[in-house]
mmCIF file of C-alpha atoms in Angstrom:
data_model
loop_
_atom_site.group_PDB
_atom_site.id
_atom_site.type_symbol
_atom_site.label_atom_id
_atom_site.label_comp_id
_atom_site.label_asym_id
_atom_site.label_seq_id
_atom_site.Cartn_x
_atom_site.Cartn_y
_atom_site.Cartn_z
ATOM 1 C CA UNK A 1 29.267 37.805 -99.054
ATOM 2 C CA UNK A 2 31.269 41.005 -99.625
ATOM 3 C CA UNK A 3 28.157 42.757 -100.905
ATOM 4 C CA UNK A 4 26.210 41.642 -97.836
ATOM 5 C CA UNK A 5 28.928 42.921 -95.477
ATOM 6 C CA UNK A 6 29.033 46.287 -97.238
ATOM 7 C CA UNK A 7 25.261 46.588 -96.980
ATOM 8 C CA UNK A 8 25.385 45.787 -93.263
ATOM 9 C CA UNK A 9 28.090 48.418 -92.691
ATOM 10 C CA UNK A 10 26.091 51.003 -94.632
ATOM 11 C CA UNK A 11 22.896 50.260 -92.710
ATOM 12 C CA UNK A 12 24.753 50.356 -89.384
ATOM 13 C CA UNK A 13 26.389 53.704 -90.167
ATOM 14 C CA UNK A 14 23.068 55.176 -91.229
ATOM 15 C CA UNK A 15 21.361 53.917 -88.086
ATOM 16 C CA UNK A 16 24.096 55.406 -85.902
ATOM 17 C CA UNK A 17 23.758 58.830 -87.551
ATOM 18 C CA UNK A 18 19.983 58.817 -87.157
ATOM 19 C CA UNK A 19 20.262 57.726 -83.518
ATOM 20 C CA UNK A 20 22.812 60.473 -82.824
ATOM 21 C CA UNK A 21 20.681 63.243 -84.317
ATOM 22 C CA UNK A 22 17.452 62.092 -82.678
ATOM 23 C CA UNK A 23 19.169 61.743 -79.300
ATOM 24 C CA UNK A 24 20.067 65.436 -79.167
ATOM 25 C CA UNK A 25 16.781 66.667 -80.580
ATOM 26 C CA UNK A 26 17.306 67.024 -84.368
ATOM 27 C CA UNK A 27 14.578 65.707 -86.657
ATOM 28 C CA UNK A 28 16.539 63.735 -89.255
ATOM 29 C CA UNK A 29 13.950 64.096 -92.012
ATOM 30 C CA UNK A 30 13.458 67.853 -91.642
ATOM 31 C CA UNK A 31 16.787 69.320 -90.500
ATOM 32 C CA UNK A 32 18.115 70.137 -93.927
ATOM 33 C CA UNK A 33 18.794 66.717 -95.484
ATOM 34 C CA UNK A 34 17.297 63.391 -96.463
ATOM 35 C CA UNK A 35 18.533 60.060 -95.072
ATOM 36 C CA UNK A 36 21.528 58.471 -96.794
ATOM 37 C CA UNK A 37 19.446 55.627 -98.190
ATOM 38 C CA UNK A 38 17.073 58.062 -99.888
ATOM 39 C CA UNK A 39 16.851 57.685 -103.655
ATOM 40 C CA UNK A 40 16.573 61.453 -103.976
ATOM 41 C CA UNK A 41 19.817 61.923 -102.041
ATOM 42 C CA UNK A 42 21.767 59.326 -104.037
ATOM 43 C CA UNK A 43 20.697 60.720 -107.384
ATOM 44 C CA UNK A 44 21.178 64.387 -106.622
ATOM 45 C CA UNK A 45 17.497 65.396 -106.596
ATOM 46 C CA UNK A 46 17.044 68.725 -104.776
ATOM 47 C CA UNK A 47 16.240 68.071 -101.144
ATOM 48 C CA UNK A 48 14.032 69.865 -98.678
ATOM 49 C CA UNK A 49 16.007 72.495 -96.801
ATOM 50 C CA UNK A 50 15.266 74.607 -93.779
ATOM 51 C CA UNK A 51 14.467 78.255 -94.251
ATOM 52 C CA UNK A 52 16.252 79.670 -91.213
ATOM 53 C CA UNK A 53 14.010 82.729 -91.233
ATOM 54 C CA UNK A 54 10.743 80.858 -90.854
ATOM 55 C CA UNK A 55 12.276 77.750 -89.209
ATOM 56 C CA UNK A 56 10.618 75.427 -91.691
ATOM 57 C CA UNK A 57 10.334 74.846 -95.405
ATOM 58 C CA UNK A 58 7.881 72.188 -96.550
ATOM 59 C CA UNK A 59 5.414 71.607 -99.318
ATOM 60 C CA UNK A 60 2.662 73.182 -97.227
ATOM 61 C CA UNK A 61 1.057 76.468 -98.208
ATOM 62 C CA UNK A 62 2.797 79.631 -96.990
ATOM 63 C CA UNK A 63 -0.035 80.317 -94.609
ATOM 64 C CA UNK A 64 0.574 77.087 -92.724
ATOM 65 C CA UNK A 65 2.258 77.362 -89.353
ATOM 66 C CA UNK A 66 5.877 76.359 -88.816
ATOM 67 C CA UNK A 67 6.739 72.735 -88.255
ATOM 68 C CA UNK A 68 6.632 72.158 -84.506
ATOM 69 C CA UNK A 69 9.536 69.693 -84.449
ATOM 70 C CA UNK A 70 11.881 71.952 -86.425
ATOM 71 C CA UNK A 71 10.811 74.976 -84.387
ATOM 72 C CA UNK A 72 11.600 73.075 -81.211
ATOM 73 C CA UNK A 73 14.928 72.003 -82.735
ATOM 74 C CA UNK A 74 15.860 75.605 -83.544
ATOM 75 C CA UNK A 75 14.741 77.278 -80.335
ATOM 76 C CA UNK A 76 17.493 78.799 -78.227
ATOM 77 C CA UNK A 77 16.759 77.618 -74.701
ATOM 78 C CA UNK A 78 19.253 79.732 -72.795
ATOM 79 C CA UNK A 79 17.390 82.998 -72.227
ATOM 80 C CA UNK A 80 15.630 83.706 -68.980
ATOM 81 C CA UNK A 81 16.530 80.482 -67.209
ATOM 82 C CA UNK A 82 18.700 77.378 -67.085
ATOM 83 C CA UNK A 83 19.297 75.309 -70.200
ATOM 84 C CA UNK A 84 17.130 72.202 -70.340
ATOM 85 C CA UNK A 85 18.706 68.738 -70.344
ATOM 86 C CA UNK A 86 18.527 68.351 -74.117
ATOM 87 C CA UNK A 87 19.970 71.799 -74.783
ATOM 88 C CA UNK A 88 22.650 71.251 -72.155
ATOM 89 C CA UNK A 89 23.726 68.004 -73.781
ATOM 90 C CA UNK A 90 24.023 69.692 -77.189
ATOM 91 C CA UNK A 91 26.124 72.566 -75.836
ATOM 92 C CA UNK A 92 28.372 70.272 -73.798
ATOM 93 C CA UNK A 93 28.986 68.025 -76.795
ATOM 94 C CA UNK A 94 29.284 70.578 -79.599
ATOM 95 C CA UNK A 95 29.833 73.934 -77.785
ATOM 96 C CA UNK A 96 27.011 75.501 -79.812
ATOM 97 C CA UNK A 97 23.244 75.324 -79.423
ATOM 98 C CA UNK A 98 20.891 73.681 -81.904
ATOM 99 C CA UNK A 99 19.884 76.828 -83.754
ATOM 100 C CA UNK A 100 23.487 77.972 -84.196
ATOM 101 C CA UNK A 101 24.557 74.540 -85.467
ATOM 102 C CA UNK A 102 21.776 74.593 -88.035
ATOM 103 C CA UNK A 103 22.667 78.056 -89.271
ATOM 104 C CA UNK A 104 26.348 77.152 -89.460
ATOM 105 C CA UNK A 105 25.448 74.040 -91.430
ATOM 106 C CA UNK A 106 23.295 76.048 -93.852
ATOM 107 C CA UNK A 107 26.207 78.450 -94.420
ATOM 108 C CA UNK A 108 28.718 75.666 -95.086
ATOM 109 C CA UNK A 109 26.415 73.308 -96.955
ATOM 110 C CA UNK A 110 27.361 74.456 -100.506
ATOM 111 C CA UNK A 111 30.971 73.455 -99.822
ATOM 112 C CA UNK A 112 30.073 70.230 -97.999
ATOM 113 C CA UNK A 113 27.766 68.708 -100.587
ATOM 114 C CA UNK A 114 29.383 65.636 -102.105
ATOM 115 C CA UNK A 115 29.590 65.329 -105.891
ATOM 116 C CA UNK A 116 26.949 62.931 -107.222
ATOM 117 C CA UNK A 117 29.478 60.218 -108.080
ATOM 118 C CA UNK A 118 31.548 60.508 -104.915
ATOM 119 C CA UNK A 119 30.485 57.665 -102.591
ATOM 120 C CA UNK A 120 30.581 59.564 -99.306
ATOM 121 C CA UNK A 121 26.900 60.079 -98.581
ATOM 122 C CA UNK A 122 27.563 61.967 -95.325
ATOM 123 C CA UNK A 123 24.922 64.704 -94.870
ATOM 124 C CA UNK A 124 26.337 68.189 -94.243
ATOM 125 C CA UNK A 125 24.753 68.389 -90.791
ATOM 126 C CA UNK A 126 26.490 65.183 -89.720
ATOM 127 C CA UNK A 127 29.803 66.453 -91.102
ATOM 128 C CA UNK A 128 29.534 69.715 -89.159
ATOM 129 C CA UNK A 129 28.435 68.047 -85.936
ATOM 130 C CA UNK A 130 31.163 65.419 -86.021
ATOM 131 C CA UNK A 131 33.847 68.106 -86.484
ATOM 132 C CA UNK A 132 32.363 70.234 -83.691
ATOM 133 C CA UNK A 133 32.454 67.167 -81.443
ATOM 134 C CA UNK A 134 36.095 66.567 -82.325
ATOM 135 C CA UNK A 135 37.120 70.179 -81.636
ATOM 136 C CA UNK A 136 35.159 70.335 -78.387
ATOM 137 C CA UNK A 137 36.394 67.090 -76.880
ATOM 138 C CA UNK A 138 39.927 66.810 -78.223
ATOM 139 C CA UNK A 139 39.262 63.102 -78.810
ATOM 140 C CA UNK A 140 40.959 60.762 -81.222
ATOM 141 C CA UNK A 141 39.487 60.651 -84.710
ATOM 142 C CA UNK A 142 38.456 57.020 -84.264
ATOM 143 C CA UNK A 143 36.306 57.813 -81.227
ATOM 144 C CA UNK A 144 34.486 60.665 -82.963
ATOM 145 C CA UNK A 145 34.119 58.653 -86.167
ATOM 146 C CA UNK A 146 32.436 55.748 -84.356
ATOM 147 C CA UNK A 147 29.965 58.036 -82.585
ATOM 148 C CA UNK A 148 29.153 59.682 -85.938
ATOM 149 C CA UNK A 149 28.643 56.422 -87.802
ATOM 150 C CA UNK A 150 31.617 56.667 -90.183
ATOM 151 C CA UNK A 151 35.084 55.206 -90.552
ATOM 152 C CA UNK A 152 38.218 56.965 -89.348
ATOM 153 C CA UNK A 153 39.539 57.576 -92.897
ATOM 154 C CA UNK A 154 36.173 59.046 -93.841
ATOM 155 C CA UNK A 155 36.165 61.318 -90.790
ATOM 156 C CA UNK A 156 39.648 62.521 -91.719
ATOM 157 C CA UNK A 157 38.273 63.644 -95.093
ATOM 158 C CA UNK A 158 35.249 65.224 -93.419
ATOM 159 C CA UNK A 159 37.474 67.144 -91.010
ATOM 160 C CA UNK A 160 39.560 68.565 -93.842
ATOM 161 C CA UNK A 161 36.451 69.482 -95.820
ATOM 162 C CA UNK A 162 34.663 71.221 -92.955
ATOM 163 C CA UNK A 163 37.762 73.167 -91.915
ATOM 164 C CA UNK A 164 38.321 74.357 -95.475
ATOM 165 C CA UNK A 165 34.683 75.388 -95.802
ATOM 166 C CA UNK A 166 34.750 77.215 -92.471
ATOM 167 C CA UNK A 167 37.966 79.108 -93.196
ATOM 168 C CA UNK A 168 36.435 80.587 -96.337
ATOM 169 C CA UNK A 169 34.277 82.680 -93.983
ATOM 170 C CA UNK A 170 37.084 83.762 -91.639
ATOM 171 C CA UNK A 171 36.690 87.476 -92.409
ATOM 172 C CA UNK A 172 33.057 87.246 -91.397
ATOM 173 C CA UNK A 173 33.839 85.775 -87.988
ATOM 174 C CA UNK A 174 37.144 87.419 -87.040
ATOM 175 C CA UNK A 175 36.929 91.175 -87.612
ATOM 176 C CA UNK A 176 39.163 93.963 -86.304
ATOM 177 C CA UNK A 177 37.210 96.973 -84.992
ATOM 178 C CA UNK A 178 36.284 99.480 -87.661
ATOM 179 C CA UNK A 179 36.371 103.235 -87.153
ATOM 180 C CA UNK A 180 32.672 103.374 -86.326
ATOM 181 C CA UNK A 181 33.131 100.751 -83.592
ATOM 182 C CA UNK A 182 36.023 102.499 -81.825
ATOM 183 C CA UNK A 183 33.988 104.554 -79.288
ATOM 184 C CA UNK A 184 32.195 101.449 -77.985
ATOM 185 C CA UNK A 185 35.371 99.359 -77.924
ATOM 186 C CA UNK A 186 37.298 102.061 -76.061
ATOM 187 C CA UNK A 187 34.484 102.489 -73.556
ATOM 188 C CA UNK A 188 34.402 98.738 -72.826
ATOM 189 C CA UNK A 189 38.147 98.637 -72.210
ATOM 190 C CA UNK A 190 38.059 101.781 -70.073
ATOM 191 C CA UNK A 191 35.588 100.043 -67.775
ATOM 192 C CA UNK A 192 38.160 97.312 -67.110
ATOM 193 C CA UNK A 193 41.105 99.399 -65.903
ATOM 194 C CA UNK A 194 40.400 103.073 -66.587
ATOM 195 C CA UNK A 195 43.057 103.369 -69.294
ATOM 196 C CA UNK A 196 41.705 105.451 -72.188
ATOM 197 C CA UNK A 197 41.711 104.700 -75.925
ATOM 198 C CA UNK A 198 42.480 100.959 -75.710
ATOM 199 C CA UNK A 199 40.982 98.950 -78.590
ATOM 200 C CA UNK A 200 42.579 95.549 -78.020
ATOM 201 C CA UNK A 201 44.798 93.346 -75.859
ATOM 202 C CA UNK A 202 47.557 91.399 -77.601
ATOM 203 C CA UNK A 203 49.426 88.292 -76.459
ATOM 204 C CA UNK A 204 50.505 84.824 -77.535
ATOM 205 C CA UNK A 205 49.573 81.344 -76.420
ATOM 206 C CA UNK A 206 50.981 77.928 -77.287
ATOM 207 C CA UNK A 207 49.053 74.989 -78.771
ATOM 208 C CA UNK A 208 50.841 71.650 -78.490
ATOM 209 C CA UNK A 209 51.449 69.513 -81.558
ATOM 210 C CA UNK A 210 53.532 66.561 -82.704
ATOM 211 C CA UNK A 211 56.289 68.263 -84.743
ATOM 212 C CA UNK A 212 57.554 67.265 -88.189
ATOM 213 C CA UNK A 213 60.611 65.042 -87.779
ATOM 214 C CA UNK A 214 62.783 67.136 -90.070
ATOM 215 C CA UNK A 215 62.209 70.391 -88.142
ATOM 216 C CA UNK A 216 61.550 69.202 -84.612
ATOM 217 C CA UNK A 217 63.686 71.831 -82.871
ATOM 218 C CA UNK A 218 61.911 74.728 -84.562
ATOM 219 C CA UNK A 219 58.688 73.793 -82.785
ATOM 220 C CA UNK A 220 60.223 73.402 -79.298
ATOM 221 C CA UNK A 221 59.155 76.376 -77.181
ATOM 222 C CA UNK A 222 60.751 77.900 -74.089
ATOM 223 C CA UNK A 223 58.882 75.389 -71.881
ATOM 224 C CA UNK A 224 60.518 72.505 -73.773
ATOM 225 C CA UNK A 225 57.453 71.098 -75.507
ATOM 226 C CA UNK A 226 56.499 71.355 -79.167
ATOM 227 C CA UNK A 227 53.855 73.853 -80.164
ATOM 228 C CA UNK A 228 52.529 76.532 -82.462
ATOM 229 C CA UNK A 229 52.847 80.061 -81.056
ATOM 230 C CA UNK A 230 49.500 81.763 -81.650
ATOM 231 C CA UNK A 231 49.167 85.557 -81.569
ATOM 232 C CA UNK A 232 45.729 86.825 -80.581
ATOM 233 C CA UNK A 233 44.174 90.266 -80.198
ATOM 234 C CA UNK A 234 40.943 90.330 -78.197
ATOM 235 C CA UNK A 235 38.329 92.872 -77.175
ATOM 236 C CA UNK A 236 37.005 93.594 -73.693
ATOM 237 C CA UNK A 237 34.190 91.037 -74.144
ATOM 238 C CA UNK A 238 36.715 88.266 -75.060
ATOM 239 C CA UNK A 239 35.846 88.486 -78.757
ATOM 240 C CA UNK A 240 38.907 87.596 -80.878
ATOM 241 C CA UNK A 241 39.545 90.360 -83.410
ATOM 242 C CA UNK A 242 42.802 89.007 -84.834
ATOM 243 C CA UNK A 243 44.618 85.651 -84.850
ATOM 244 C CA UNK A 244 47.933 84.603 -86.365
ATOM 245 C CA UNK A 245 48.639 80.860 -86.099
ATOM 246 C CA UNK A 246 51.432 80.485 -88.666
ATOM 247 C CA UNK A 247 54.567 80.410 -86.502
ATOM 248 C CA UNK A 248 56.228 77.548 -84.578
ATOM 249 C CA UNK A 249 56.703 77.563 -80.826
ATOM 250 C CA UNK A 250 60.332 78.737 -80.826
ATOM 251 C CA UNK A 251 59.421 82.060 -82.479
ATOM 252 C CA UNK A 252 59.154 85.024 -80.125
ATOM 253 C CA UNK A 253 55.914 86.981 -79.690
ATOM 254 C CA UNK A 254 57.540 90.210 -80.871
ATOM 255 C CA UNK A 255 58.695 88.633 -84.134
ATOM 256 C CA UNK A 256 55.183 87.338 -84.800
ATOM 257 C CA UNK A 257 53.681 90.742 -84.082
ATOM 258 C CA UNK A 258 56.118 92.545 -86.397
ATOM 259 C CA UNK A 259 55.433 90.047 -89.194
ATOM 260 C CA UNK A 260 51.667 90.261 -88.965
ATOM 261 C CA UNK A 261 49.152 92.792 -90.234
ATOM 262 C CA UNK A 262 48.805 94.395 -86.783
ATOM 263 C CA UNK A 263 51.506 97.108 -87.200
ATOM 264 C CA UNK A 264 49.994 98.245 -90.502
ATOM 265 C CA UNK A 265 46.435 98.267 -89.161
ATOM 266 C CA UNK A 266 47.368 100.185 -86.017
ATOM 267 C CA UNK A 267 49.433 102.737 -87.920
ATOM 268 C CA UNK A 268 46.410 103.423 -90.112
ATOM 269 C CA UNK A 269 44.363 104.080 -86.951
ATOM 270 C CA UNK A 270 46.881 106.412 -85.302
ATOM 271 C CA UNK A 271 44.953 109.516 -86.309
ATOM 272 C CA UNK A 272 42.270 108.299 -83.893
ATOM 273 C CA UNK A 273 44.838 108.078 -81.070
ATOM 274 C CA UNK A 274 44.163 104.478 -80.079
ATOM 275 C CA UNK A 275 46.395 101.772 -78.591
ATOM 276 C CA UNK A 276 46.736 98.079 -78.024
ATOM 277 C CA UNK A 277 47.850 96.825 -74.625
ATOM 278 C CA UNK A 278 50.488 94.121 -74.168
ATOM 279 C CA UNK A 279 52.782 92.613 -71.540
ATOM 280 C CA UNK A 280 56.408 93.526 -70.886
ATOM 281 C CA UNK A 281 57.584 91.042 -73.502
ATOM 282 C CA UNK A 282 56.581 93.570 -76.151
ATOM 283 C CA UNK A 283 58.336 96.870 -76.879
ATOM 284 C CA UNK A 284 56.521 100.080 -76.034
ATOM 285 C CA UNK A 285 55.437 101.563 -79.371
ATOM 286 C CA UNK A 286 53.410 104.553 -80.481
ATOM 287 C CA UNK A 287 50.366 102.247 -80.717
ATOM 288 C CA UNK A 288 51.234 99.646 -78.038
ATOM 289 C CA UNK A 289 51.218 100.309 -74.278
ATOM 290 C CA UNK A 290 53.238 98.032 -72.006
ATOM 291 C CA UNK A 291 53.787 98.129 -68.223
ATOM 292 C CA UNK A 292 56.630 100.085 -66.669
ATOM 293 C CA UNK A 293 59.266 97.474 -65.837
ATOM 294 C CA UNK A 294 60.746 99.347 -62.865
ATOM 295 C CA UNK A 295 58.127 101.787 -61.539
ATOM 296 C CA UNK A 296 59.638 104.588 -59.496
ATOM 297 C CA UNK A 297 56.617 106.758 -58.699
ATOM 298 C CA UNK A 298 53.180 106.130 -57.275
ATOM 299 C CA UNK A 299 51.686 107.227 -60.619
ATOM 300 C CA UNK A 300 53.647 104.537 -62.439
ATOM 301 C CA UNK A 301 52.528 101.957 -59.887
ATOM 302 C CA UNK A 302 48.886 102.969 -60.343
ATOM 303 C CA UNK A 303 49.352 102.744 -64.112
ATOM 304 C CA UNK A 304 50.807 99.232 -63.797
ATOM 305 C CA UNK A 305 47.865 98.131 -61.646
ATOM 306 C CA UNK A 306 45.395 99.504 -64.182
ATOM 307 C CA UNK A 307 47.398 97.913 -66.990
ATOM 308 C CA UNK A 308 47.229 94.527 -65.263
ATOM 309 C CA UNK A 309 43.462 94.750 -64.722
ATOM 310 C CA UNK A 310 42.936 95.607 -68.372
ATOM 311 C CA UNK A 311 45.270 92.962 -69.771
ATOM 312 C CA UNK A 312 43.677 90.233 -67.664
ATOM 313 C CA UNK A 313 40.975 89.935 -70.319
ATOM 314 C CA UNK A 314 43.610 88.234 -72.462
ATOM 315 C CA UNK A 315 44.046 85.494 -69.850
ATOM 316 C CA UNK A 316 40.292 84.982 -69.647
ATOM 317 C CA UNK A 317 40.025 84.804 -73.434
ATOM 318 C CA UNK A 318 42.708 82.115 -73.726
ATOM 319 C CA UNK A 319 41.190 80.207 -70.827
ATOM 320 C CA UNK A 320 37.693 80.254 -72.279
ATOM 321 C CA UNK A 321 38.913 79.383 -75.801
ATOM 322 C CA UNK A 322 40.838 76.337 -74.599
ATOM 323 C CA UNK A 323 38.148 75.249 -72.149
ATOM 324 C CA UNK A 324 35.518 75.437 -74.866
ATOM 325 C CA UNK A 325 37.661 73.610 -77.434
ATOM 326 C CA UNK A 326 39.696 71.000 -75.613
ATOM 327 C CA UNK A 327 41.706 70.083 -78.710
ATOM 328 C CA UNK A 328 43.730 73.282 -78.080
ATOM 329 C CA UNK A 329 44.555 72.482 -74.456
ATOM 330 C CA UNK A 330 47.378 70.276 -73.201
ATOM 331 C CA UNK A 331 44.864 68.056 -71.404
ATOM 332 C CA UNK A 332 43.494 67.125 -74.827
ATOM 333 C CA UNK A 333 46.947 65.909 -75.884
ATOM 334 C CA UNK A 334 49.168 67.173 -78.672
ATOM 335 C CA UNK A 335 47.525 67.640 -82.050
ATOM 336 C CA UNK A 336 48.860 64.940 -84.372
ATOM 337 C CA UNK A 337 48.578 66.875 -87.604
ATOM 338 C CA UNK A 338 50.847 68.820 -89.889
ATOM 339 C CA UNK A 339 51.581 72.409 -88.804
ATOM 340 C CA UNK A 340 49.369 73.668 -91.642
ATOM 341 C CA UNK A 341 46.420 71.603 -90.431
ATOM 342 C CA UNK A 342 47.042 72.617 -86.811
ATOM 343 C CA UNK A 343 46.909 76.261 -87.910
ATOM 344 C CA UNK A 344 43.563 75.615 -89.602
ATOM 345 C CA UNK A 345 42.191 73.956 -86.457
ATOM 346 C CA UNK A 346 43.308 76.884 -84.288
ATOM 347 C CA UNK A 347 41.738 79.522 -86.540
ATOM 348 C CA UNK A 348 38.533 77.477 -86.855
ATOM 349 C CA UNK A 349 38.256 77.265 -83.045
ATOM 350 C CA UNK A 350 38.730 81.039 -82.788
ATOM 351 C CA UNK A 351 35.951 81.557 -85.334
ATOM 352 C CA UNK A 352 33.596 79.237 -83.465
ATOM 353 C CA UNK A 353 34.534 80.913 -80.170
ATOM 354 C CA UNK A 354 33.407 84.261 -81.618
ATOM 355 C CA UNK A 355 30.248 82.676 -83.007
ATOM 356 C CA UNK A 356 29.377 81.288 -79.561
ATOM 357 C CA UNK A 357 29.929 84.718 -77.983
ATOM 358 C CA UNK A 358 27.850 86.570 -80.551
ATOM 359 C CA UNK A 359 25.003 84.048 -80.242
ATOM 360 C CA UNK A 360 25.311 84.163 -76.427
ATOM 361 C CA UNK A 361 25.793 80.407 -76.150
ATOM 362 C CA UNK A 362 26.667 79.776 -72.497
ATOM 363 C CA UNK A 363 29.856 77.985 -71.517
ATOM 364 C CA UNK A 364 28.732 74.914 -69.586
ATOM 365 C CA UNK A 365 30.957 72.702 -67.471
ATOM 366 C CA UNK A 366 30.753 68.951 -67.187
ATOM 367 C CA UNK A 367 29.459 67.369 -64.012
ATOM 368 C CA UNK A 368 32.236 66.134 -61.746
ATOM 369 C CA UNK A 369 34.583 67.194 -58.954
ATOM 370 C CA UNK A 370 36.748 69.345 -61.232
ATOM 371 C CA UNK A 371 34.026 70.357 -63.657
ATOM 372 C CA UNK A 372 35.522 68.106 -66.311
ATOM 373 C CA UNK A 373 37.196 71.044 -68.037
ATOM 374 C CA UNK A 374 40.102 73.356 -67.482
ATOM 375 C CA UNK A 375 39.384 76.602 -65.677
ATOM 376 C CA UNK A 376 38.282 79.418 -67.957
ATOM 377 C CA UNK A 377 41.346 81.476 -66.995
ATOM 378 C CA UNK A 378 44.799 80.678 -68.332
ATOM 379 C CA UNK A 379 47.773 82.417 -66.680
ATOM 380 C CA UNK A 380 49.758 84.300 -69.279
ATOM 381 C CA UNK A 381 53.460 84.518 -68.567
ATOM 382 C CA UNK A 382 55.563 87.367 -69.879
ATOM 383 C CA UNK A 383 57.913 86.227 -72.629
ATOM 384 C CA UNK A 384 60.582 88.867 -72.165
ATOM 385 C CA UNK A 385 63.634 89.403 -74.322
ATOM 386 C CA UNK A 386 66.372 91.992 -74.519
ATOM 387 C CA UNK A 387 64.516 94.440 -76.717
ATOM 388 C CA UNK A 388 64.879 98.198 -76.378
ATOM 389 C CA UNK A 389 61.696 100.161 -75.897
ATOM 390 C CA UNK A 390 61.085 102.162 -79.045
ATOM 391 C CA UNK A 391 58.738 104.896 -77.856
ATOM 392 C CA UNK A 392 57.647 105.766 -74.318
ATOM 393 C CA UNK A 393 56.196 109.215 -75.047
ATOM 394 C CA UNK A 394 52.597 108.023 -75.309
ATOM 395 C CA UNK A 395 52.860 105.930 -72.160
ATOM 396 C CA UNK A 396 54.394 108.813 -70.234
ATOM 397 C CA UNK A 397 51.592 111.077 -71.419
ATOM 398 C CA UNK A 398 48.959 108.576 -70.280
ATOM 399 C CA UNK A 399 50.595 108.270 -66.859
ATOM 400 C CA UNK A 400 50.822 112.040 -66.396
ATOM 401 C CA UNK A 401 47.279 112.759 -67.526
ATOM 402 C CA UNK A 402 45.374 109.927 -65.871
ATOM 403 C CA UNK A 403 47.446 108.487 -62.997
ATOM 404 C CA UNK A 404 49.124 111.452 -61.272
#
């Protein structure tokens, strides 16, 4: 009887996975893996895998045309017109299109393959898609696990595995501008507010979590809820070039900035005369421009207006990040994981946010009176403290040269 029940559960889980993949347009026999019940899969025989360059890899001769089903599965349907219903459903559910999901899966597959004797049997594509669904919706693990055809304990293992595999590639997805990129980056920022030589906007945002019982107060932020305080530097196109998600909510933005790699990186770039831009909660440094707290001249007022227009990209970045990945927004509830795991989730969402931008995956809203998602703009409040301004010479020079 026990054997029969186990067989029924296995068959049901397999059927659910196949139904899920077919429903959104993936061909389960050709999208990079064999079914779970396959003898080849269970015994570790090499499986057919997609060649992402030619869209298809089969036993056919090289001269044969690409597989139509896989080509259809990989096609990006967002250029030159609205996304079709199938493509829209994929992006709404996973925040990435089909082709990007497949490429991400191919990149992570070496780390997601189960050892031969480990009885998981979850194909890498299903692992990646289930985690993307979880990050996008901010749902409970049980809900995502059921829709993916696995148990909640199994999904918990899958989540940890996919996050670990993804974070190995962090330096590929989150990159600070290099010297050769500076002219383009500065030009993009100048178009926002006409302040020269800006290469990034810096600020912090809070991601709610259930705190550890032994250190509950450390995670209580100034708004009286528990969170991680996340420092982000973004570019003019909302690309995230730096993220630090290690500090609890009670820690001030300035402390996080001073204990990150940002001061070192910016000091190395000072010979290029470039700056970051931040709110009045930060001190004015040789590489960081902040607004004038009490403007006394029309030039200082014009500078503050330009500063505000430029820094607004930070608000849009936070809004889009949290709208795209609801697990980071308060409407998705507090993340019920250890601070270490919450940090991994935050960084992974930032990586996927950059991937979506670089692949030009559109941000789609749910149907409904409120769009079903938070607005893609999050107001950023200044977190001021009594901190003396260290260096106003550069700011004064900018005001005199460009805003007189």
